[in-house]
CSV table of C-alpha atoms and ligand atoms in Angstrom, one decimal:
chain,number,residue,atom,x,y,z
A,5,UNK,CA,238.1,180.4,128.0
A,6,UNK,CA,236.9,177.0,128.9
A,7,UNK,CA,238.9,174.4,128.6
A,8,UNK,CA,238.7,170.7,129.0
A,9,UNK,CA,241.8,169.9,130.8
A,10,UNK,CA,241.5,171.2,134.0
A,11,UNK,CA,238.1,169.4,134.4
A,12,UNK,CA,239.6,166.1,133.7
A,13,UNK,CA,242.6,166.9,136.0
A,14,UNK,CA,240.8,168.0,138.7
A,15,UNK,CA,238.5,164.4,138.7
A,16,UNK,CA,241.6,162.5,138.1
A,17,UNK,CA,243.2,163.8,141.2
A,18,UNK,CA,240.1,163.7,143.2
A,19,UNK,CA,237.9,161.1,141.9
A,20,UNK,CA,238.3,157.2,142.7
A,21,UNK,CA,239.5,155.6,139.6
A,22,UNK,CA,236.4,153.3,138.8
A,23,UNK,CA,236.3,154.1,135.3
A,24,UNK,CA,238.1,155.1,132.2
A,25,UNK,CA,236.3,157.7,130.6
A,26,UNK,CA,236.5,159.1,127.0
A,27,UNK,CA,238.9,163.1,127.0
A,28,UNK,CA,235.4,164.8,126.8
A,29,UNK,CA,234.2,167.4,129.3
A,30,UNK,CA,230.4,167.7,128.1
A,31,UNK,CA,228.6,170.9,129.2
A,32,UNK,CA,225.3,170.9,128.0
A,33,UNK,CA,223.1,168.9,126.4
A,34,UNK,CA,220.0,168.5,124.2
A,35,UNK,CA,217.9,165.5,122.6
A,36,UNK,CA,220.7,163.4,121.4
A,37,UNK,CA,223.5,165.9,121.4
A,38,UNK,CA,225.7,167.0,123.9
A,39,UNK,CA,228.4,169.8,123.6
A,40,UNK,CA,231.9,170.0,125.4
A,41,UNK,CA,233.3,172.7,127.2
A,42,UNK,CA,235.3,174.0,124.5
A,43,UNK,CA,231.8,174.4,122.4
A,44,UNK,CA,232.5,171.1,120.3
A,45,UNK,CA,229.2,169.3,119.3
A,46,UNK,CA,228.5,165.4,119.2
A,47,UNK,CA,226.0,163.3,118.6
A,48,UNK,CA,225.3,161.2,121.8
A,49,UNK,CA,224.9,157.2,120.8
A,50,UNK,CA,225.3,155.8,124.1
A,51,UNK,CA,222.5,157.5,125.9
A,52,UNK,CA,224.2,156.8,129.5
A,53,UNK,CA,223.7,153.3,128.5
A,54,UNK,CA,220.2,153.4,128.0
A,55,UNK,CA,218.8,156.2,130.8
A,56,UNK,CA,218.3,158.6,128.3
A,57,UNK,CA,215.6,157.1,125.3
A,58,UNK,CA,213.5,159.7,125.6
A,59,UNK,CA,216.9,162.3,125.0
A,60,UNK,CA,218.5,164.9,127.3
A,61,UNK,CA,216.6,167.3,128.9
A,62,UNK,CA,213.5,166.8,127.7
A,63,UNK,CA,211.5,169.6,127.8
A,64,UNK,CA,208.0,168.0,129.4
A,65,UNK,CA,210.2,165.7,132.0
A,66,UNK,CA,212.4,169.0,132.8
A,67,UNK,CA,209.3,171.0,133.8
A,68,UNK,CA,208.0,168.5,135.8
A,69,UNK,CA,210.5,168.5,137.8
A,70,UNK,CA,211.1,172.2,137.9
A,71,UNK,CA,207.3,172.0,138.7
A,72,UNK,CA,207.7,169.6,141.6
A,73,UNK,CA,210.6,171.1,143.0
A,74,UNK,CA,209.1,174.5,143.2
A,75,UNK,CA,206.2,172.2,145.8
A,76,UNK,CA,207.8,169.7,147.6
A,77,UNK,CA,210.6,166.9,146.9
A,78,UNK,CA,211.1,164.2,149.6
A,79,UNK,CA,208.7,163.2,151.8
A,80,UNK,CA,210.0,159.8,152.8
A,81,UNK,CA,208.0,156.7,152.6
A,82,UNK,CA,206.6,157.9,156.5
A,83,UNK,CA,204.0,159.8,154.8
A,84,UNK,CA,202.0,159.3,151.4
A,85,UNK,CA,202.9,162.4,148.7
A,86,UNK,CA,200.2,163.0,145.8
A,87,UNK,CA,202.2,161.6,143.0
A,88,UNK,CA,203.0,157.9,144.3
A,89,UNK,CA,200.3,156.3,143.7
A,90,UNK,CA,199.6,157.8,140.2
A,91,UNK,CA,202.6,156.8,139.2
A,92,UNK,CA,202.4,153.4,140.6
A,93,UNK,CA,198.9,152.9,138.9
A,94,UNK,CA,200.7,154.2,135.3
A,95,UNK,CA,203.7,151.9,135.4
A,96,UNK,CA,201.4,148.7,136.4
A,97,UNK,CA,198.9,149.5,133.6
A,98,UNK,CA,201.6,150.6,131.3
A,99,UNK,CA,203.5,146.9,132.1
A,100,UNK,CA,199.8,144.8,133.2
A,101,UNK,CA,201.6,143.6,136.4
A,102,UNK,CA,199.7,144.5,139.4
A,103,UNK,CA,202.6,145.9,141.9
A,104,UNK,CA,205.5,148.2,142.1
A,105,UNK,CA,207.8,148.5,144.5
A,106,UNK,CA,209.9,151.7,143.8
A,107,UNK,CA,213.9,151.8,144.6
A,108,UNK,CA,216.6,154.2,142.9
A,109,UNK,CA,218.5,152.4,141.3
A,110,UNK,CA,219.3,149.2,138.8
A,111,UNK,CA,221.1,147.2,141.4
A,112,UNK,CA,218.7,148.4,144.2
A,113,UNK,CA,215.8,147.4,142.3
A,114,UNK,CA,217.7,144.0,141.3
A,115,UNK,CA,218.4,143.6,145.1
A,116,UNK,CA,215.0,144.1,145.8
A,117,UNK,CA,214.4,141.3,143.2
A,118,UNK,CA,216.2,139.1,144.9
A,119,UNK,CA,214.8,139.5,148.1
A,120,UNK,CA,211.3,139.4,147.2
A,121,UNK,CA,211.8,135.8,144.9
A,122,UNK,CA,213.7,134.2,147.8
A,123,UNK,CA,210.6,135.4,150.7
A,124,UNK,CA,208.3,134.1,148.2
A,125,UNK,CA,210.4,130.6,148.1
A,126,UNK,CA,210.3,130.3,151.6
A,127,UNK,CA,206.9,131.7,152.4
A,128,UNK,CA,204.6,130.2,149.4
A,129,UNK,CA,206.7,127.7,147.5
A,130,UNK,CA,207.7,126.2,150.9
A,131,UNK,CA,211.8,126.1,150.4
A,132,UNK,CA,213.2,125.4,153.9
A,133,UNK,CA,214.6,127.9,155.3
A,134,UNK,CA,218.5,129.1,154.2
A,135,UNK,CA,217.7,126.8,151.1
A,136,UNK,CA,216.3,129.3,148.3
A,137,UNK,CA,218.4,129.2,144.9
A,138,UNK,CA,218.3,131.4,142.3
A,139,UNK,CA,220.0,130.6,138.4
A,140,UNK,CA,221.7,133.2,136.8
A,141,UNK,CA,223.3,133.5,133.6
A,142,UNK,CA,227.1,133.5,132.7
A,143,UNK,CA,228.3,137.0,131.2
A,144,UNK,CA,225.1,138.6,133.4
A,145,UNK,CA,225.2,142.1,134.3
A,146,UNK,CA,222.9,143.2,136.6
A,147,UNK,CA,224.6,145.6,138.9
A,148,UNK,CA,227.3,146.7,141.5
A,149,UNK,CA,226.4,145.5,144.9
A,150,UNK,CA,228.9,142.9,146.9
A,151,UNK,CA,225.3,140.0,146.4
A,152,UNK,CA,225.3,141.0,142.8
A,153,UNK,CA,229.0,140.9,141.5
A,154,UNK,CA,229.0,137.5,144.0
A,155,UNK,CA,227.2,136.2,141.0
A,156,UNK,CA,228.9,137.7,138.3
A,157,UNK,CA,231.1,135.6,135.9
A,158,UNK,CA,233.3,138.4,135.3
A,159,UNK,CA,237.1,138.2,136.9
A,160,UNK,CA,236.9,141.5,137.5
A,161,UNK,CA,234.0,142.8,138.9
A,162,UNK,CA,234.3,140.0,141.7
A,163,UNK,CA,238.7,140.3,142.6
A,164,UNK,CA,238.7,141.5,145.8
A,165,UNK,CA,235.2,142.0,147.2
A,166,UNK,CA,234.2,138.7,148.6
A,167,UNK,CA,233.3,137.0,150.7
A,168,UNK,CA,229.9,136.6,148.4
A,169,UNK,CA,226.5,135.6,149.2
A,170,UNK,CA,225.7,131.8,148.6
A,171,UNK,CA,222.3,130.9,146.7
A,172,UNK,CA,223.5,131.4,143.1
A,173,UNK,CA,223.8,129.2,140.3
A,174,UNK,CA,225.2,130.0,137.0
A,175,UNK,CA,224.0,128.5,133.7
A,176,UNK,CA,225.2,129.5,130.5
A,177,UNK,CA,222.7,132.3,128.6
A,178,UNK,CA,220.7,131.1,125.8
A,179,UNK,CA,220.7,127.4,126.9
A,180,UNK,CA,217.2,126.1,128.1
A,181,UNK,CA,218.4,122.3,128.4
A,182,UNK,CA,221.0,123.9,130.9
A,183,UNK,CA,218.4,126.0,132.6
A,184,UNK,CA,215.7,122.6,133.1
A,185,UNK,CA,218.7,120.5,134.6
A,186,UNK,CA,220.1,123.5,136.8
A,187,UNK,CA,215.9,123.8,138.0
A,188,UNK,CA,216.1,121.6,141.8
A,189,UNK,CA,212.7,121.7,144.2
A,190,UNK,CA,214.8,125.0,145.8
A,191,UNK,CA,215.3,127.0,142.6
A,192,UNK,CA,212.5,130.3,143.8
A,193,UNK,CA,213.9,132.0,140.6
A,194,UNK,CA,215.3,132.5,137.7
A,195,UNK,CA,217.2,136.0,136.7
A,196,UNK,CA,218.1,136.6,133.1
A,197,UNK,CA,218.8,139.8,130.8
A,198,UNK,CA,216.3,139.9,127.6
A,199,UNK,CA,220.0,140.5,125.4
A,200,UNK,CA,223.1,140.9,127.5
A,201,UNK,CA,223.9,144.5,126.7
A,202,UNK,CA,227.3,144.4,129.3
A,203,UNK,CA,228.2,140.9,127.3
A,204,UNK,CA,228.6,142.7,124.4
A,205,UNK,CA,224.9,143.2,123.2
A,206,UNK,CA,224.0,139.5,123.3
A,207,UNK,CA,220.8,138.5,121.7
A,208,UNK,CA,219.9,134.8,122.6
A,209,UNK,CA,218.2,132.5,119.7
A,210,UNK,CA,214.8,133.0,118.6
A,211,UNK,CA,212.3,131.3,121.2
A,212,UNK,CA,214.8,131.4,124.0
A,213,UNK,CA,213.1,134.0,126.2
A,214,UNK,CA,209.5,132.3,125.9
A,215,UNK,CA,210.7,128.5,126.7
A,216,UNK,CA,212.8,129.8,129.6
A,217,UNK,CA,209.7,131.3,130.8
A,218,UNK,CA,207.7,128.1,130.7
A,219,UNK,CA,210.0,125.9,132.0
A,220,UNK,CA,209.9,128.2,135.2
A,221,UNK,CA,206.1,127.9,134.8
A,222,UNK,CA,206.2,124.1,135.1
A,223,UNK,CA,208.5,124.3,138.0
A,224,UNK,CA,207.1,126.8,140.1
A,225,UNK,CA,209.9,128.8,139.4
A,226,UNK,CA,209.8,132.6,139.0
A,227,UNK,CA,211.0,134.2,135.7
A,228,UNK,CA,212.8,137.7,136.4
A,229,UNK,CA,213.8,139.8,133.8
A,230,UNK,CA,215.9,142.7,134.2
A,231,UNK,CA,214.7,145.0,131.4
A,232,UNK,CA,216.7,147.7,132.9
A,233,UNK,CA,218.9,148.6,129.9
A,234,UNK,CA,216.6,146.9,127.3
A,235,UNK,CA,212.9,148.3,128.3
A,236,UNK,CA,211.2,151.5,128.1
A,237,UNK,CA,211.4,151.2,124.1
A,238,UNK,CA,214.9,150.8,123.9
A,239,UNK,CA,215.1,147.5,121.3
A,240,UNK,CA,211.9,148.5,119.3
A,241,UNK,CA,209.3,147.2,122.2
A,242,UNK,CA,208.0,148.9,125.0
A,243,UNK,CA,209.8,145.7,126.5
A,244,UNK,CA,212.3,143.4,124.8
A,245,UNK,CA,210.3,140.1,126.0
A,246,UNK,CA,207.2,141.4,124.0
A,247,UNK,CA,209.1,139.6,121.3
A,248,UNK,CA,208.1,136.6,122.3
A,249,UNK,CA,205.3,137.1,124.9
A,250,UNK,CA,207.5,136.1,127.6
A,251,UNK,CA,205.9,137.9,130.9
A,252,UNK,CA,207.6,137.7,133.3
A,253,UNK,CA,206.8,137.0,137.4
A,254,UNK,CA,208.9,139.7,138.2
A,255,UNK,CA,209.8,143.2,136.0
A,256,UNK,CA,213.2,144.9,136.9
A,257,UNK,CA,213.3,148.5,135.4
A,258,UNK,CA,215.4,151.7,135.8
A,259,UNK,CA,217.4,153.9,133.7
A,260,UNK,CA,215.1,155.8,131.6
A,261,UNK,CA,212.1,155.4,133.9
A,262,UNK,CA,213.8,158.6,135.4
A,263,UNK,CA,213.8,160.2,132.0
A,264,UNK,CA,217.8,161.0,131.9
A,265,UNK,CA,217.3,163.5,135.2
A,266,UNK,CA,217.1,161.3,138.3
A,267,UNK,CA,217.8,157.6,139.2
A,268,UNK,CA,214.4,155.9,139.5
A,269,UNK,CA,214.1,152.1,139.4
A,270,UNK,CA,211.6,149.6,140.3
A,271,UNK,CA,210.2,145.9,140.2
A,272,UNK,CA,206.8,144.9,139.1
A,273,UNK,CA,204.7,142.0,139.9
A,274,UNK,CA,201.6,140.3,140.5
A,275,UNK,CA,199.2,140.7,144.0
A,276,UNK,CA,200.5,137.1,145.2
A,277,UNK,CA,204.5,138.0,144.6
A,278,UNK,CA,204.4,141.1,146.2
A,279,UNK,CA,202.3,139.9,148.9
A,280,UNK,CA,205.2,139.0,150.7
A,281,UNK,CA,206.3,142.1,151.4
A,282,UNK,CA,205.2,143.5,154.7
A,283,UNK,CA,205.6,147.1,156.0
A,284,UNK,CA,209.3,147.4,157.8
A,285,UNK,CA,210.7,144.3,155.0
A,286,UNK,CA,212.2,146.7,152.8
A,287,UNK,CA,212.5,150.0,151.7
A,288,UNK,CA,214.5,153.2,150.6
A,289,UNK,CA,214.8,156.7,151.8
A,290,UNK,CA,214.5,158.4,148.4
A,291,UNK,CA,212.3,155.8,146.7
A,292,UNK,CA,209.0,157.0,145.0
A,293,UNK,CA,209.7,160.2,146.4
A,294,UNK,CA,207.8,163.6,144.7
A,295,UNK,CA,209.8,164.3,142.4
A,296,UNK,CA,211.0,161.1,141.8
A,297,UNK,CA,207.3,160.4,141.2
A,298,UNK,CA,206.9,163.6,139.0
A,299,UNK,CA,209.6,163.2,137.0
A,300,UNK,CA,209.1,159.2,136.5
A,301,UNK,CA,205.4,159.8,135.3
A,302,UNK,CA,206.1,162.7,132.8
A,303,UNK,CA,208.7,159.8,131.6
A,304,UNK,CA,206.5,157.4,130.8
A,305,UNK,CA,204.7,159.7,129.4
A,306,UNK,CA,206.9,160.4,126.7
A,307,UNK,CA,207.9,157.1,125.9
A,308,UNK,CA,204.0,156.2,125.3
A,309,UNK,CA,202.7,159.7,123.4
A,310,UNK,CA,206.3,160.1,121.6
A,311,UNK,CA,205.8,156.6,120.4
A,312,UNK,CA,209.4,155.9,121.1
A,313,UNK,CA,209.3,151.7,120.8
A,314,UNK,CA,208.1,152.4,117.5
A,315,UNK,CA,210.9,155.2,116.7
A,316,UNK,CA,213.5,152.8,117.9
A,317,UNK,CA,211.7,150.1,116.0
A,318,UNK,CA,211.6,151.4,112.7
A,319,UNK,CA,215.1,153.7,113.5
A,320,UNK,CA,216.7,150.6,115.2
A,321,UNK,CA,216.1,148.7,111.7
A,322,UNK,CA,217.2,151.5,109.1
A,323,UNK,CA,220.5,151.8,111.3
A,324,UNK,CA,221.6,147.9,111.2
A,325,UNK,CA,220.5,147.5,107.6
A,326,UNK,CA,222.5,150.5,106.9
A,327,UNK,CA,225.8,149.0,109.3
A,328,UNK,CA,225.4,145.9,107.5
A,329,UNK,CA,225.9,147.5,104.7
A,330,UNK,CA,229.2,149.5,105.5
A,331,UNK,CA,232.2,148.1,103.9
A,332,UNK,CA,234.8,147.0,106.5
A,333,UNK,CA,238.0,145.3,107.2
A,334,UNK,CA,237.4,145.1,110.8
A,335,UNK,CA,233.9,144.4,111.6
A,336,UNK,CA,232.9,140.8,112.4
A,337,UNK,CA,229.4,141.2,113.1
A,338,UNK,CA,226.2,143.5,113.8
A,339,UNK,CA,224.0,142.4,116.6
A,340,UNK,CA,221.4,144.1,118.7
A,341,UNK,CA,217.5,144.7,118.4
A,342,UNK,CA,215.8,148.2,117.9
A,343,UNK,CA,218.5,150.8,118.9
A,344,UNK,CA,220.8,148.5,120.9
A,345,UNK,CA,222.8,147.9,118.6
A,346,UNK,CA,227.0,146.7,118.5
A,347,UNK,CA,229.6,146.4,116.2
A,348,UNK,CA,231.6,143.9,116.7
A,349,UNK,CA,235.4,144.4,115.6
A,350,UNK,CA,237.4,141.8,115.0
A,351,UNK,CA,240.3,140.4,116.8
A,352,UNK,CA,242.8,141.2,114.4
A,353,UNK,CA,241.9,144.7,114.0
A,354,UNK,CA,242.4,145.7,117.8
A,355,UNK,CA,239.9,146.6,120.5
A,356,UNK,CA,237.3,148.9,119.8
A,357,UNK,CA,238.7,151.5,122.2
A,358,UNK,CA,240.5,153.0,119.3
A,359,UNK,CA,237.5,153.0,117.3
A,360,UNK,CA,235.2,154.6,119.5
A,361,UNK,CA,238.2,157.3,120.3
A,362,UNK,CA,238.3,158.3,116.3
A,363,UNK,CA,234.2,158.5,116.4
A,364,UNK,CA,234.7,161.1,118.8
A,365,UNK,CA,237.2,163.1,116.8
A,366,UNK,CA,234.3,162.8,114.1
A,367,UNK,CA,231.5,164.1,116.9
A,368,UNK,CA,230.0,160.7,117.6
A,369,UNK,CA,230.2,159.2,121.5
A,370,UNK,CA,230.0,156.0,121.6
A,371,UNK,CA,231.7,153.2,124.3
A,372,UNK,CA,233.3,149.9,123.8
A,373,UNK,CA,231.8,147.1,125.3
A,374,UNK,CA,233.7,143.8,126.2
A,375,UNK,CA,236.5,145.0,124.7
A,376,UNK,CA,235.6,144.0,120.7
A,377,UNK,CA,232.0,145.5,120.7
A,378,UNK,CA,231.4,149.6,119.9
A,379,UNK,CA,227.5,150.1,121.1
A,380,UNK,CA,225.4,152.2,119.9
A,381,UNK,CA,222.6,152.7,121.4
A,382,UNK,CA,221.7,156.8,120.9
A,383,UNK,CA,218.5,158.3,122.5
A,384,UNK,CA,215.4,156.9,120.9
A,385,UNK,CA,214.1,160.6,119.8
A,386,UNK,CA,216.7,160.8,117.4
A,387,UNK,CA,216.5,162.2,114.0
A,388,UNK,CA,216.4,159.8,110.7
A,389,UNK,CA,218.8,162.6,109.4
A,390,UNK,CA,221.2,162.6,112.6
A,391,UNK,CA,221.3,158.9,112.0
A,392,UNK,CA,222.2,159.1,108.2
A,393,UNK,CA,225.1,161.9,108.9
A,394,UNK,CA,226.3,158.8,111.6
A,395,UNK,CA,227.1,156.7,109.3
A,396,UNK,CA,229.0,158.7,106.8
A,397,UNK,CA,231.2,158.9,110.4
A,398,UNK,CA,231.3,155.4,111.1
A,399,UNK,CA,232.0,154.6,107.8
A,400,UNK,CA,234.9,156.7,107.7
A,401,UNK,CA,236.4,155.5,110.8
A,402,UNK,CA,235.7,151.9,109.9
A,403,UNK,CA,237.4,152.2,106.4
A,404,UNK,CA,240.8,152.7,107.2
B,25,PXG,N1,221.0,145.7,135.1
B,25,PXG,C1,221.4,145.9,133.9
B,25,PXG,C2,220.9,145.1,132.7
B,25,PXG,C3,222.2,147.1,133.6
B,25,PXG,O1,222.6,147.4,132.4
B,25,PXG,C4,222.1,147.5,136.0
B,25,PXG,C5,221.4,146.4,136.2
B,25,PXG,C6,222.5,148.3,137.2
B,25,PXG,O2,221.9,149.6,137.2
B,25,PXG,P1,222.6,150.8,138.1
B,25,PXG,O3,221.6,151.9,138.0
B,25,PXG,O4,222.7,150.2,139.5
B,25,PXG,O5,223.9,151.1,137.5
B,25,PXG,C7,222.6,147.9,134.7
B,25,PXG,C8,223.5,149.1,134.6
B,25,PXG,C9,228.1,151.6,135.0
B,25,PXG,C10,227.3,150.9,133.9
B,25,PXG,O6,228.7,152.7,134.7
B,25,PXG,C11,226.1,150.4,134.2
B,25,PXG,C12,225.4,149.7,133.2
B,25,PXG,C13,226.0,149.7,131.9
B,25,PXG,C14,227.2,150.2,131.7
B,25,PXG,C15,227.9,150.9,132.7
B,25,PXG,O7,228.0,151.2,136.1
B,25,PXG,N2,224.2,149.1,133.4
């Protein structure tokens, strides 16, 4: 018989300890449930943190890449494959930029980001050389990498791994006056999360996104927004800055463009951004590979045909009215657009860790967030029903 504890023994013994994962050894998996070893069943509301809107092993997105690995997988970027540039050409007219330059994963693509904002500084804004800057926001998240947590505001994810790169300035999120006074002739960019899903599922004022975006505009500054965790339908928009219109210079994405099976990411832009780049300037062994290109495209695919920004629209707004409703003692506040949505539990009642270990004795996964904040953020093919048979959970664990 299967059991869960020798599983969680072996990783602990093995395994770095990075993270602090909930008792639960899942098995198998499909559309927004997941089972455990010992044939338990749960409703999945974190969704691997947004890489899995269109669900778990989607059934079109699996045979494309069953498909594609029956032909051929890697090809590296030494040769062209047949799939690269039809998936280039969907994700541009899917997100009207012009470009994409393909990576793996979040941080890679933010990385990538990064380097192609500060080349464009020096090569068409005209920053002297060794000069580019680039504001960031307090409680960002963008990634793992020694550049990225460099310019983190977080204790933790810096303690320990410096020396960090220079050219970063943090501002505080949801402050335009503090962005326009941060803005000097060698700001190239400007990188900022639509909400601050690592924060805590931070959604800036009305407006915010939009004025940011034009004060860059006035400045020749470019506006980057890392819709990783927030795009691909996630908060009831294809992308969260549709709200307010806010395009931005340069796209991050990742997480679900690889449709819950494989790590895909990328950046998107205009012919002049991306112009920088020049063959041998950057690159990645595995990005835009076949069946990273199969896979991504039957993705997007079911995030457009599946309608799933309006699913996590119309789902997104059923689901807060009906957490709004739920009497509590502990909750302070619901925040979030579409289906990224958190719970915030107040001080006095504890962390949410508790919380989010009694949903799973009641079949729900879900994961604290900044210690007071339970997200939930399930895939956006989930059923209205599935939804209503969360709350009478939630409710129940937030009662007592
Ligand atoms: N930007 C945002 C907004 C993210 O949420 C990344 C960048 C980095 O993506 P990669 O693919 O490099 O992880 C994220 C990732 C985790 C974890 O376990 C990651 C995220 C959220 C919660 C946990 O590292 N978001």
């Amino acid at each position: 018989m299967p059991n869960s504890f020798e599983p969680i023994e072996l990783a602990e013994r093995y395994s770095a300890r990075n993270y602090h994962p909930l008792p639960v050894v899942i098995s198998k998996a499909e559309g927004a449930w997941v089972w455990d070893v010992e044939g338990n069943k749960y409703l999945d509301m974190l969704s691997s943190y947004s890489a899995l809107n269109q669900g778990h092993r989607h059934p079109r997105i699996v045979r494309a890449l069953t498909d594609q690995a029956q032909k051929v997988t890697l090809t590296s970027r030494a040769f062209h494959n047949e799939l690269f540039g039809p998936f280039c050409e969907l994700l541009c007219s899917m997100t009207g930029q012009d470009k994409v330059l393909l990576m793996n994963t979040g941080a890679e693509a933010v990385e990538t980001a990064i380097k192609a904002c500060r080349k464009w500084g020096y090569k068409v804004k005209g920053i002297e050389d060794g000069k580019a800057e680039i504001i960031v926001c307090e409680n960002n998240f963008h990634g793992r990498t020694t550049s990225i947590v460099g310019f983190s505001s977080e204790a933790q994810y810096r303690d320990g791994f410096g020396p960090f790169a220079p050219g970063f300035k943090l501002i505080p999120y949801d402050d335009v006056a503090a962005l326009e006074k941060a803005i000097t002739p060698n700001t190239a960019g400007f990188l900022v999360e639509p909400i601050q899903g690592e924060a805590g599922i931070l959604v800036p004022s009305d407006g915010y996104l939009l004025k940011a975006r034009e004060l860059c505009a006035k400045h020749d500054v470019l506006f980057m927004l890392d819709e990783i965790q927030t795009g691909l339908g996630r908060t009831g928009r294809l992308f969260c800055y549709e709200y307010e219109n806010a395009k931005p210079d340069i796209l991050i994405v990742g997480k679900a463009l690889g449709g819950g099976c494989y790590p895909i990411s990328a950046i998107l832009s205009s012919n002049r951004i991306m112009s920088v780049f020049t063959p041998g300037d950057h690159g990645s062994t595995f990005g835009g590979n076949p069946l990273a290109s199969a896979i991504g495209i039957a993705a997007l695919g079911v995030i457009r045909d599946e309608k799933l920004p309006e699913r996590a629209a119309e789902l997104g707004a059923f689901f807060k009215k009906r957490l709004t409703e739920l009497r509590s003692p502990h909750v302070k506040e619901i925040r979030g657009k579409g289906l990224l949505l958190g719970v915030y539990v107040k001080e006095s009642s504890g962390t949410a860790r508790p919380f989010c270990e009694a949903l799973m004795k009641e079949g729900i996964l879900a994961k604290e967030t900044h210690g007071q904040v339970i997200r939930f953020a399930p895939p956006l093919v989930i059923k209205r029903e599935d939804l209503e048979w969360a709350i009478t959970k939630i409710e129940k664990v937030l009662a007592g």
